[in-house]
Coordinates of C-alpha atoms and ligand atoms in Angstrom, one line a residue:
M1 CA -0.3 -0.5 0.0
I2 CA 1.3 3.5 -0.8
F3 CA 0.5 6.3 1.6
Y4 CA -0.3 9.9 1.0
S5 CA 0.4 13.2 2.8
T6 CA -2.8 14.8 4.0
N7 CA -1.3 18.2 3.1
D8 CA -0.7 16.7 -0.7
K9 CA -2.0 14.1 -2.3
T10 CA 0.9 13.5 -4.4
N11 CA 3.6 13.5 -1.3
T12 CA 3.5 9.6 -0.9
A13 CA 5.4 6.6 0.9
D14 CA 5.9 3.3 1.6
L15 CA 5.0 2.0 4.5
K16 CA 8.5 1.4 6.1
T17 CA 9.3 5.1 5.3
A18 CA 5.7 5.9 6.5
V19 CA 6.3 4.3 9.8
L20 CA 10.1 5.6 10.8
K21 CA 9.1 9.1 9.2
G22 CA 5.9 9.4 11.3
L23 CA 5.3 12.6 9.6
A24 CA 5.6 13.5 6.0
S25 CA 7.9 16.2 5.1
D26 CA 5.1 18.4 4.2
K27 CA 3.8 18.3 8.1
G28 CA 0.8 16.7 6.7
L29 CA -0.5 12.9 8.4
Y30 CA -0.1 9.8 6.1
M31 CA -2.6 8.1 4.9
P32 CA -3.8 5.0 2.7
E33 CA -4.0 5.3 -0.8
S34 CA -7.5 3.6 -0.7
I35 CA -9.7 1.8 1.9
P36 CA -10.4 -1.7 1.4
V37 CA -14.6 -2.3 1.3
L38 CA -13.9 -5.8 3.0
P39 CA -17.0 -8.3 1.5
K40 CA -20.3 -9.0 3.6
S41 CA -19.3 -12.3 4.2
F42 CA -15.9 -10.8 6.3
W43 CA -17.7 -9.1 8.8
N44 CA -20.9 -11.5 9.0
N45 CA -18.1 -13.9 10.2
I46 CA -16.6 -12.1 12.9
P47 CA -18.5 -13.4 15.9
G48 CA -16.2 -16.5 17.5
K49 CA -13.0 -14.7 15.7
T50 CA -10.2 -13.6 17.8
M51 CA -9.0 -10.6 17.8
G52 CA -5.5 -11.7 16.2
E53 CA -8.0 -13.2 13.5
I54 CA -10.3 -10.1 13.1
G55 CA -7.1 -7.9 13.0
F56 CA -5.4 -9.7 10.5
E57 CA -7.9 -9.3 7.7
L58 CA -8.4 -5.6 8.8
L59 CA -4.8 -4.7 8.9
K60 CA -3.4 -6.9 5.3
P61 CA -4.1 -4.0 3.0
Y62 CA -1.9 -2.1 4.4
F63 CA 0.6 -3.4 5.8
C64 CA 0.9 -7.1 3.7
P65 CA 3.2 -8.0 1.4
D66 CA 5.4 -5.0 3.0
I67 CA 5.5 -7.5 6.3
P68 CA 5.1 -11.0 4.5
E69 CA 1.7 -12.5 5.8
D70 CA 3.0 -14.9 8.2
T71 CA 5.4 -12.5 10.0
F72 CA 2.6 -10.0 10.8
R73 CA 0.2 -12.6 11.6
K74 CA 2.2 -13.3 14.7
M75 CA 2.9 -9.8 15.2
V76 CA -0.6 -8.9 15.1
D77 CA -1.4 -12.0 17.8
D78 CA 1.7 -10.5 20.2
A79 CA 0.4 -7.1 20.1
F80 CA -3.7 -8.0 21.1
N81 CA -2.5 -9.5 23.8
F82 CA -5.5 -9.0 26.1
P83 CA -8.7 -9.7 26.6
V84 CA -11.2 -7.0 25.0
P85 CA -14.8 -7.3 26.6
V86 CA -17.9 -5.9 26.1
V87 CA -20.0 -5.3 29.2
K88 CA -23.4 -4.3 29.8
I89 CA -23.9 -1.0 31.9
T90 CA -27.4 -0.4 31.5
E91 CA -30.8 -1.7 29.3
N92 CA -29.3 0.5 26.2
I93 CA -25.6 1.3 27.0
S94 CA -22.7 -1.4 27.0
T95 CA -18.8 -0.4 26.9
A96 CA -15.9 -1.6 25.4
E97 CA -13.2 -2.0 27.9
L98 CA -9.7 -1.2 26.5
F99 CA -7.9 -1.2 30.0
H100 CA -6.7 -4.8 30.2
G101 CA -3.4 -4.0 28.6
P102 CA -0.1 -3.2 30.5
T103 CA -0.6 0.2 31.5
L104 CA -4.4 -0.3 31.6
A105 CA -5.6 2.2 29.0
F106 CA -6.4 1.6 25.0
K107 CA -2.7 2.9 23.7
D108 CA -1.6 -0.4 24.4
V109 CA -3.2 -1.1 21.4
G110 CA -1.3 1.0 19.0
A111 CA 2.3 1.0 21.0
R112 CA 2.4 -2.9 21.2
F113 CA 1.6 -2.4 17.7
L114 CA 4.0 0.0 16.4
A115 CA 6.8 -1.5 18.2
R116 CA 6.4 -4.5 16.2
V117 CA 6.3 -2.6 13.4
M118 CA 9.1 -0.7 13.5
S119 CA 11.4 -3.6 14.9
Y120 CA 10.8 -5.3 11.9
F121 CA 11.8 -2.5 9.8
A122 CA 15.1 -2.0 12.0
S123 CA 16.4 -5.6 12.0
N124 CA 18.8 -4.7 9.1
Q125 CA 19.6 -1.1 9.4
G126 CA 21.0 -1.2 13.1
D127 CA 18.9 0.3 16.4
I128 CA 16.4 2.6 15.9
N129 CA 15.9 5.4 18.6
V130 CA 12.6 6.2 19.7
L131 CA 12.4 9.9 21.4
V132 CA 8.7 10.4 23.2
A133 CA 8.3 13.9 25.2
T134 CA 5.7 12.8 27.9
S135 CA 3.7 14.5 30.8
G136 CA 2.6 10.3 31.9
D137 CA 0.3 8.0 29.8
T138 CA 1.7 8.8 26.8
G139 CA 5.4 7.5 27.9
S140 CA 3.9 4.6 29.7
A141 CA 2.3 3.0 27.3
V142 CA 4.9 3.4 24.5
A143 CA 8.0 2.3 27.3
N144 CA 5.9 -0.9 27.9
G145 CA 4.8 -1.2 24.0
F146 CA 8.4 -1.5 23.5
L147 CA 9.9 -3.4 26.5
G148 CA 12.4 -6.1 25.5
V149 CA 11.6 -5.4 21.6
K150 CA 15.1 -6.2 19.3
G151 CA 16.1 -3.3 17.5
V152 CA 14.7 -0.3 19.3
K153 CA 15.7 1.5 21.9
V154 CA 13.3 3.8 24.0
H155 CA 14.4 7.4 25.4
V156 CA 11.8 8.5 27.9
L157 CA 11.9 12.4 28.8
Y158 CA 9.6 13.6 31.4
P159 CA 9.1 16.4 33.9
S160 CA 10.2 15.7 37.1
G161 CA 8.3 16.1 39.9
L162 CA 5.7 16.7 37.4
V163 CA 3.7 13.4 36.7
S164 CA 1.9 11.0 39.4
R165 CA 4.2 8.5 41.2
L166 CA 2.3 6.1 39.9
Q167 CA 2.8 6.8 36.0
E168 CA 6.5 7.8 36.9
L169 CA 6.5 4.3 37.9
Q170 CA 5.4 2.8 34.8
F171 CA 8.0 3.8 32.3
T172 CA 11.7 4.4 35.3
T173 CA 11.4 0.6 36.7
L174 CA 11.7 -1.1 33.3
G175 CA 15.3 -1.4 32.7
Q176 CA 16.0 -3.5 29.4
N177 CA 16.3 -1.2 26.1
V178 CA 14.2 1.8 28.1
T179 CA 15.6 4.8 29.6
A180 CA 14.3 7.9 31.3
Y181 CA 15.7 11.2 31.3
E182 CA 14.1 13.2 34.4
V183 CA 14.4 16.8 32.9
S184 CA 14.3 19.7 35.2
G185 CA 12.4 21.1 34.1
V186 CA 8.5 21.5 32.7
F187 CA 6.5 19.5 30.0
D188 CA 7.3 21.9 27.1
D189 CA 11.0 21.6 27.8
C190 CA 10.8 18.3 27.1
Q191 CA 8.9 18.9 23.9
R192 CA 11.4 21.2 22.9
M193 CA 14.2 18.9 23.6
V194 CA 13.3 16.3 21.5
K195 CA 12.0 18.6 18.4
E196 CA 15.9 19.7 18.4
C197 CA 16.9 16.3 18.2
F198 CA 15.1 15.9 15.1
M199 CA 16.0 18.7 13.5
D200 CA 19.7 18.4 14.5
K201 CA 21.6 17.1 11.3
E202 CA 24.8 15.7 13.1
L203 CA 22.8 13.6 15.6
N204 CA 20.7 12.3 12.4
Q205 CA 23.6 11.2 10.8
K206 CA 25.2 9.3 13.2
R207 CA 21.6 8.0 14.9
I208 CA 18.7 6.7 13.5
L209 CA 15.7 9.1 15.5
T210 CA 11.9 8.2 15.5
S211 CA 9.1 9.4 17.5
A212 CA 6.4 7.3 18.9
N213 CA 3.5 9.8 18.6
S214 CA 0.0 9.2 17.5
I215 CA 0.9 11.0 14.2
N216 CA 2.5 7.7 13.4
L217 CA 0.2 5.6 10.9
A218 CA 0.9 2.5 12.8
R219 CA 0.0 3.6 15.8
F220 CA -3.7 4.6 14.9
L221 CA -4.9 1.9 12.6
P222 CA -4.2 -1.1 14.8
Q223 CA -7.2 0.4 16.9
S224 CA -9.7 -0.2 14.0
V225 CA -9.5 -3.9 15.3
Y226 CA -11.2 -3.5 18.5
Y227 CA -14.3 -1.5 16.5
A228 CA -14.9 -4.1 15.0
Y229 CA -14.0 -7.4 17.7
A230 CA -16.3 -5.0 20.3
L231 CA -19.3 -5.3 17.8
S232 CA -18.5 -9.2 17.6
Q233 CA -19.6 -9.6 21.0
I234 CA -23.0 -7.9 20.1
P235 CA -26.3 -9.7 18.6
Q236 CA -25.9 -9.7 15.2
E237 CA -29.4 -8.6 14.7
R238 CA -28.8 -5.1 16.6
W239 CA -25.7 -4.1 14.5
K240 CA -27.8 -1.8 12.5
D241 CA -28.6 0.0 16.2
V242 CA -25.4 0.5 17.2
V243 CA -23.5 4.0 17.9
M244 CA -19.9 4.1 18.3
T245 CA -19.0 6.4 21.1
V246 CA -15.5 7.6 21.8
P247 CA -14.1 9.6 24.7
S248 CA -11.8 12.0 21.8
G249 CA -8.8 14.6 22.4
N250 CA -6.3 13.6 19.4
F251 CA -9.1 12.0 17.6
G252 CA -6.5 9.2 16.6
N253 CA -9.0 6.8 18.4
I254 CA -12.2 7.8 16.4
T255 CA -10.1 8.0 13.2
A256 CA -9.7 4.1 13.2
G257 CA -13.1 2.8 13.9
L258 CA -14.0 5.5 11.1
V259 CA -11.7 3.5 8.7
A260 CA -13.5 0.5 10.1
W261 CA -16.3 1.6 9.1
R262 CA -15.3 2.9 5.9
M263 CA -14.1 -1.0 6.0
G264 CA -17.7 -1.4 5.3
M265 CA -18.5 -2.4 9.4
P266 CA -22.3 -2.4 9.7
V267 CA -22.9 -0.1 12.3
K268 CA -25.4 3.0 12.7
R269 CA -23.3 6.1 13.4
F270 CA -20.4 7.7 15.5
I271 CA -20.2 10.0 18.2
A272 CA -17.1 11.9 19.4
A273 CA -17.3 12.7 22.8
I274 CA -15.2 15.7 24.6
N275 CA -14.7 17.7 27.7
A276 CA -14.7 21.8 27.8
N277 CA -12.1 21.2 25.0
R278 CA -14.5 21.8 22.1
V279 CA -12.6 22.9 19.1
F280 CA -14.4 19.8 17.1
A281 CA -17.8 20.2 18.3
D282 CA -17.8 23.8 17.3
Y283 CA -16.3 22.8 14.2
L284 CA -19.8 21.1 13.1
Q285 CA -21.4 23.9 14.4
T286 CA -20.2 26.5 13.0
G287 CA -18.3 24.8 9.8
V288 CA -15.2 26.8 11.1
Y289 CA -12.0 24.9 12.6
K290 CA -10.7 27.1 14.8
P291 CA -7.7 25.8 17.4
Q292 CA -7.6 26.8 20.5
K293 CA -5.3 26.6 23.8
S294 CA -5.8 23.6 25.9
I295 CA -8.0 24.0 28.4
A296 CA -7.1 21.4 31.9
T297 CA -9.7 19.1 33.0
I298 CA -10.4 15.9 35.2
A299 CA -10.1 14.2 32.2
N300 CA -6.6 15.2 31.3
A301 CA -5.7 12.6 28.5
M302 CA -8.4 14.8 26.5
D303 CA -6.9 18.3 26.8
V304 CA -6.5 18.8 23.1
G305 CA -7.1 22.2 21.5
D306 CA -5.8 21.2 18.3
P307 CA -6.6 17.8 17.8
S308 CA -3.4 16.2 15.7
N309 CA -5.7 13.7 13.4
F310 CA -8.6 16.2 12.3
A311 CA -6.5 16.6 8.9
R312 CA -7.3 12.9 9.2
V313 CA -10.7 13.3 9.9
I314 CA -11.9 15.3 7.0
E315 CA -10.3 13.7 4.3
L316 CA -12.2 10.8 5.7
F317 CA -15.2 12.8 4.4
G318 CA -13.6 14.3 1.3
K319 CA -13.1 17.3 3.9
S320 CA -17.0 18.7 3.5
V321 CA -18.2 19.8 6.6
D322 CA -22.0 18.7 5.8
N323 CA -20.5 14.9 4.9
V324 CA -18.9 14.9 8.5
R325 CA -21.9 16.2 9.9
A326 CA -24.3 13.4 8.4
E327 CA -22.2 11.1 9.6
I328 CA -20.5 12.5 13.4
S329 CA -22.0 14.1 16.2
S330 CA -20.2 15.3 18.9
Y331 CA -20.9 16.5 22.6
S332 CA -18.9 18.6 25.1
Y333 CA -19.1 17.8 28.7
T334 CA -17.9 20.0 31.9
D335 CA -15.8 18.6 34.7
E336 CA -19.0 19.4 36.9
Q337 CA -21.2 17.4 34.5
I338 CA -17.7 14.4 34.5
G339 CA -17.7 14.0 37.8
A340 CA -21.6 13.9 38.4
T341 CA -22.1 11.0 36.0
M342 CA -19.1 8.7 37.6
A343 CA -21.1 9.3 40.9
E344 CA -24.8 8.4 39.3
V345 CA -23.6 5.2 37.4
L346 CA -21.5 3.9 40.7
K347 CA -24.3 4.6 42.6
A348 CA -27.3 3.0 39.7
T349 CA -25.5 0.6 38.5
G350 CA -22.7 -0.4 40.0
Y351 CA -20.5 0.7 37.4
E352 CA -16.8 2.5 38.0
L353 CA -16.2 4.9 35.2
D354 CA -13.3 6.6 34.8
P355 CA -13.3 10.4 33.7
H356 CA -13.1 9.8 30.6
G357 CA -15.1 7.0 29.5
A358 CA -17.8 9.0 32.0
V359 CA -17.5 11.5 28.9
G360 CA -18.3 8.7 26.2
Y361 CA -21.2 7.4 28.2
S362 CA -22.9 10.5 29.3
A363 CA -22.9 11.8 25.5
L364 CA -25.1 8.0 25.2
R365 CA -27.1 8.6 28.0
D366 CA -28.1 12.5 26.7
H367 CA -28.2 11.8 23.1
L368 CA -29.3 7.9 22.5
N369 CA -32.3 7.9 20.0
A370 CA -35.2 5.0 20.6
G371 CA -33.9 1.8 19.1
E372 CA -30.4 2.9 19.2
L373 CA -27.8 0.6 20.8
G374 CA -25.0 3.0 22.6
L375 CA -21.8 1.4 22.6
F376 CA -18.9 3.5 23.9
L377 CA -14.7 2.6 24.6
E378 CA -13.5 2.6 28.2
T379 CA -10.1 4.0 27.6
A380 CA -8.6 4.1 30.7
H381 CA -9.1 2.1 33.9
P382 CA -10.5 4.2 37.3
A383 CA -7.4 3.7 39.1
K384 CA -5.2 5.4 36.7
F385 CA -7.1 8.7 38.2
I386 CA -7.6 7.7 41.3
D387 CA -7.8 10.6 42.8
T388 CA -10.6 12.0 40.6
V389 CA -12.6 9.2 40.7
E390 CA -12.4 9.0 44.7
K391 CA -13.0 12.4 44.9
Y392 CA -16.5 12.3 42.7
T393 CA -18.2 9.3 43.3
G394 CA -16.5 8.8 47.4
K395 CA -15.8 5.5 47.2
R396 CA -12.6 4.0 47.4
V397 CA -10.9 2.5 44.1
E398 CA -9.0 -0.8 43.9
I399 CA -5.5 -0.7 42.2
P400 CA -5.0 -3.9 40.4
A401 CA -2.2 -5.8 41.4
R402 CA -0.4 -4.8 37.2
L403 CA -0.5 -1.5 38.0
Q404 CA 0.6 -2.1 41.5
K405 CA 3.2 -4.4 40.9
F406 CA 5.2 -1.4 39.1
A407 CA 5.2 -0.2 42.7
E408 CA 7.8 -2.7 43.6
G409 CA 10.4 -1.8 41.2
T410 CA 13.1 0.5 41.5
K411 CA 13.0 4.0 40.0
Q412 CA 16.6 4.4 37.6
T413 CA 16.2 7.4 35.4
V414 CA 19.1 9.6 34.0
K415 CA 18.6 13.3 35.4
I416 CA 19.1 16.0 33.4
K417 CA 19.0 19.5 33.1
A418 CA 16.5 21.3 30.8
D419 CA 19.0 21.5 28.0
Y420 CA 19.4 20.5 25.1
T421 CA 23.2 19.7 24.9
E422 CA 23.1 16.9 27.1
L423 CA 20.4 15.1 26.1
K424 CA 22.2 15.3 22.4
N425 CA 25.6 14.2 24.2
R426 CA 24.0 11.3 25.8
L427 CA 22.7 10.0 22.6
L428 CA 25.8 10.1 21.1
Q429 CA 27.6 8.0 23.6
Ligands
LIG501 C1 -5.4 9.4 24.7 C2 -6.7 9.0 25.6 C3 -7.7 9.2 25.1 C4 -7.5 10.6 23.9 O1 -7.3 9.2 22.3 P1 -7.5 10.0 21.1 O2 -6.7 9.0 20.8 O3 -6.3 10.9 20.9 O4 -8.5 10.6 20.7 C5 -8.9 9.2 25.6 N1 -8.7 8.6 26.5 C6 -7.8 8.4 27.3 C7 -7.9 7.4 28.9 C8 -6.3 8.3 27.0 O5 -5.2 8.0 27.5

């Protein structure tokens, strides 16, 4: 498959180039040149299949034969090594729990898959150095996703003292091919230092550098698989009524769902559920896309004022706002509303939402039409946001063993100043 830049259809790349570069040279995002519609027989037969089986068929058009089919099949199985159960919360609202992976958030899926694809392309080229600046969640998903993967070294930069203890432990206790840099500065310093690495000619001659953020097509595309897998767990006669609802920030997750839809996934419509960062809802209302500074909320993984995958979303709709409006709606919720939803749902149903899932649930509770069946993605485990959840629900959240396990490790970091030269020297050592 050939991939083109959302800024220029003639700016194309093969799979390997698109994956290793991440962003196109004109700063556009890579899109597959065609999205094949899979036959009805494929969709009719997804019930009972494993995520690996569904994933192989869904992703093969994009990744094979650049990656040989038998190798690719193993990569898919390996990436999807945890369950994604669909759980019923009310009569007409269910959730697909995406938090059963190593770092308890859906980002595990994209990170684990990307790591395996990069490793495949790395094998005959020397080590690939993945640089990632994190304010918490991305660093842990990427570090754990790439842990022990051959041919790849991961360098995580984070602001000292500014991420929660449990988050910090998830990427500082791993060792092996993961190095954590504890920067005496803020998140923006970390991000600036990573950008300077990519612009440094000397460093790029001596080291292969790449990024693992959500603009990479091998990070967002694999997420289309769990939409199909979640659907496979719903009675087939209800598929035509299903409203897929996605708590959204950078819109990588929903883009993957829309790709599955374009491939023929037989559901009714999509909702982008958002917090007080309401750029997308405003765009649907006014037809004008106006990026904003991000606002801090309790669903903080969705605090994005200029969603990086917006270009991909409108590309899927021929860049027409009317087309987007016809098939996606978007609703925005304040912190007070999110908090009240977490409390209300726990009380009424016993189900413990995290703040992000609560945004998805709210959109369905308020906007589901008669006869429809709502399915929202629970993007993280409530224990990841334990202080917020406990504050609003008044009930203690149990920390799952695999999250607690990180607390037993020893923190190992390289302490550096918020200074690019120090980082560069470390990378050249
Ligand atoms: C990253 C994240 C989101 C937002 O996903 P996008 O793909 O950026 O839209 C939502 N919830 C959680 C818990 C996340 O970590």
